[in-house]
Short mmCIF file of C-alpha atoms in Angstrom, two decimals:
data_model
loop_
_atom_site.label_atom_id
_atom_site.label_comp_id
_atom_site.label_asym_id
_atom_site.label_seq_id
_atom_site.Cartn_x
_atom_site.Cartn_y
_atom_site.Cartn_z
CA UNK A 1 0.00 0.00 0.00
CA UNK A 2 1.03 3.56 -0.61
CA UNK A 3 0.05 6.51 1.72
CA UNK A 4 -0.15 9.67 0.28
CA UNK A 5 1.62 12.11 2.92
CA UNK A 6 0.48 15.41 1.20
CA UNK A 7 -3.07 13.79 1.87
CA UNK A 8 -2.56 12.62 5.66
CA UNK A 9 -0.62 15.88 6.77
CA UNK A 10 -2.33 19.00 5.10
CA UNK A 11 0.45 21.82 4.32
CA UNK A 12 -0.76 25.56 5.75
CA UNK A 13 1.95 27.90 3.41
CA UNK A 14 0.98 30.80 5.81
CA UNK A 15 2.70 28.78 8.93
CA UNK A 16 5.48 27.26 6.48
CA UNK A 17 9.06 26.96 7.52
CA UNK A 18 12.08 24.55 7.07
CA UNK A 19 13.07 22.33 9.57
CA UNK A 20 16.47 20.58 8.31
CA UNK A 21 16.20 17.40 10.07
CA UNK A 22 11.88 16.81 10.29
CA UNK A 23 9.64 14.32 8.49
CA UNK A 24 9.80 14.57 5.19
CA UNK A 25 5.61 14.69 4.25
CA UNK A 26 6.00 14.97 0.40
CA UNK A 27 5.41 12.10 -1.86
CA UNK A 28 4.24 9.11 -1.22
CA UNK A 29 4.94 6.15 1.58
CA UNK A 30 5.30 2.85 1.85
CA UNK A 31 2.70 1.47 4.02
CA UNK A 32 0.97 -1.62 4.91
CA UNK A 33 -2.65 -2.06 5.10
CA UNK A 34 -3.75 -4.06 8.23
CA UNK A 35 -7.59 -3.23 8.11
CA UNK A 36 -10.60 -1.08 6.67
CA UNK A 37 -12.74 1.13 9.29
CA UNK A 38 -15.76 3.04 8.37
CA UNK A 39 -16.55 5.92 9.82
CA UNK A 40 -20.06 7.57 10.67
CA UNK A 41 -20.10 9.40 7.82
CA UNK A 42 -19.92 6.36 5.49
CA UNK A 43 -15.76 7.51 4.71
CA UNK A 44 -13.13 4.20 4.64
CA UNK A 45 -10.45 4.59 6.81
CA UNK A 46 -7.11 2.30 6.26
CA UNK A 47 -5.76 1.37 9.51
CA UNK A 48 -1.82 1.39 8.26
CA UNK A 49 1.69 1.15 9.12
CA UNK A 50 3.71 3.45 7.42
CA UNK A 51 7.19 4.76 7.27
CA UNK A 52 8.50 8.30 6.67
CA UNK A 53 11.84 9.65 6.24
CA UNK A 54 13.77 12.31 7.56
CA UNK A 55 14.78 15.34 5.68
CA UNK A 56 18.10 15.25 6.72
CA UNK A 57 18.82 11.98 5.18
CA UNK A 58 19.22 9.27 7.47
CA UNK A 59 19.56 6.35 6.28
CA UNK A 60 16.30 4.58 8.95
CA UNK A 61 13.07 5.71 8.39
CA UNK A 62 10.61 6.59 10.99
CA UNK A 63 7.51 4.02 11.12
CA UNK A 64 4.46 4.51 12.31
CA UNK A 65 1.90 2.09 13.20
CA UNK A 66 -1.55 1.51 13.27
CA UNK A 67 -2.29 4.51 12.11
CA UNK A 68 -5.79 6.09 10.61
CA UNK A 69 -5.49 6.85 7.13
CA UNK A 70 -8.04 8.21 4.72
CA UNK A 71 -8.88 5.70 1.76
CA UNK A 72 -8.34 8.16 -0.67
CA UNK A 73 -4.87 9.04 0.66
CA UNK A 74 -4.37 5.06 0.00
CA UNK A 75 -3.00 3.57 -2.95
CA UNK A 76 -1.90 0.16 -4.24
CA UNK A 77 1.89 -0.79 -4.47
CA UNK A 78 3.14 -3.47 -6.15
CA UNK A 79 6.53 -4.27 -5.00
CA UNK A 80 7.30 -6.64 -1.74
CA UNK A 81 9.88 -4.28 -0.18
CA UNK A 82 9.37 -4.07 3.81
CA UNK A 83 9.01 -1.49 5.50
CA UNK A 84 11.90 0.06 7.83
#
């Protein structure tokens, strides 16, 4: 599964600024899909682990688990890399 960062963290441009060594929240993320969750308002939410890198580079990424997603910030990957 892919998770769409730019869909799970929104971006506010009027409270933008860099910080060097944060989470990088562009692009896409490798993720696993553990489970589908409806909400009360009929919306699907993936319940995923994900990882995210840092902007400064380091080589391990930062995984997160059993998080909410949104299904439409979901997306189907094909390879079998693991995560981490």
């Amino acid at each position: 599964m892919w998770v769409d960062l730019e869909q799970v963290c929104l971006h506010d441009p009027a409270k933008a600024r860099t910080v060097v060594d944060g989470l990088d929240m562009t692009g896409k993320a490798r993720g696993m899909l553990l489970r589908w969750q409806r909400s009360i308002r009929g919306d699907w939410l993936g319940v995923v682990h994900y990882q995210v890198h840092y902007a400064d580079g380091r080589p391990q990424p930062r995984i997160f688990r059993d998080q909410l997603v949104p299904g439409y910030a979901l997306g189907p990957r094909t390879d079998s890399v693991p995560l981490g």
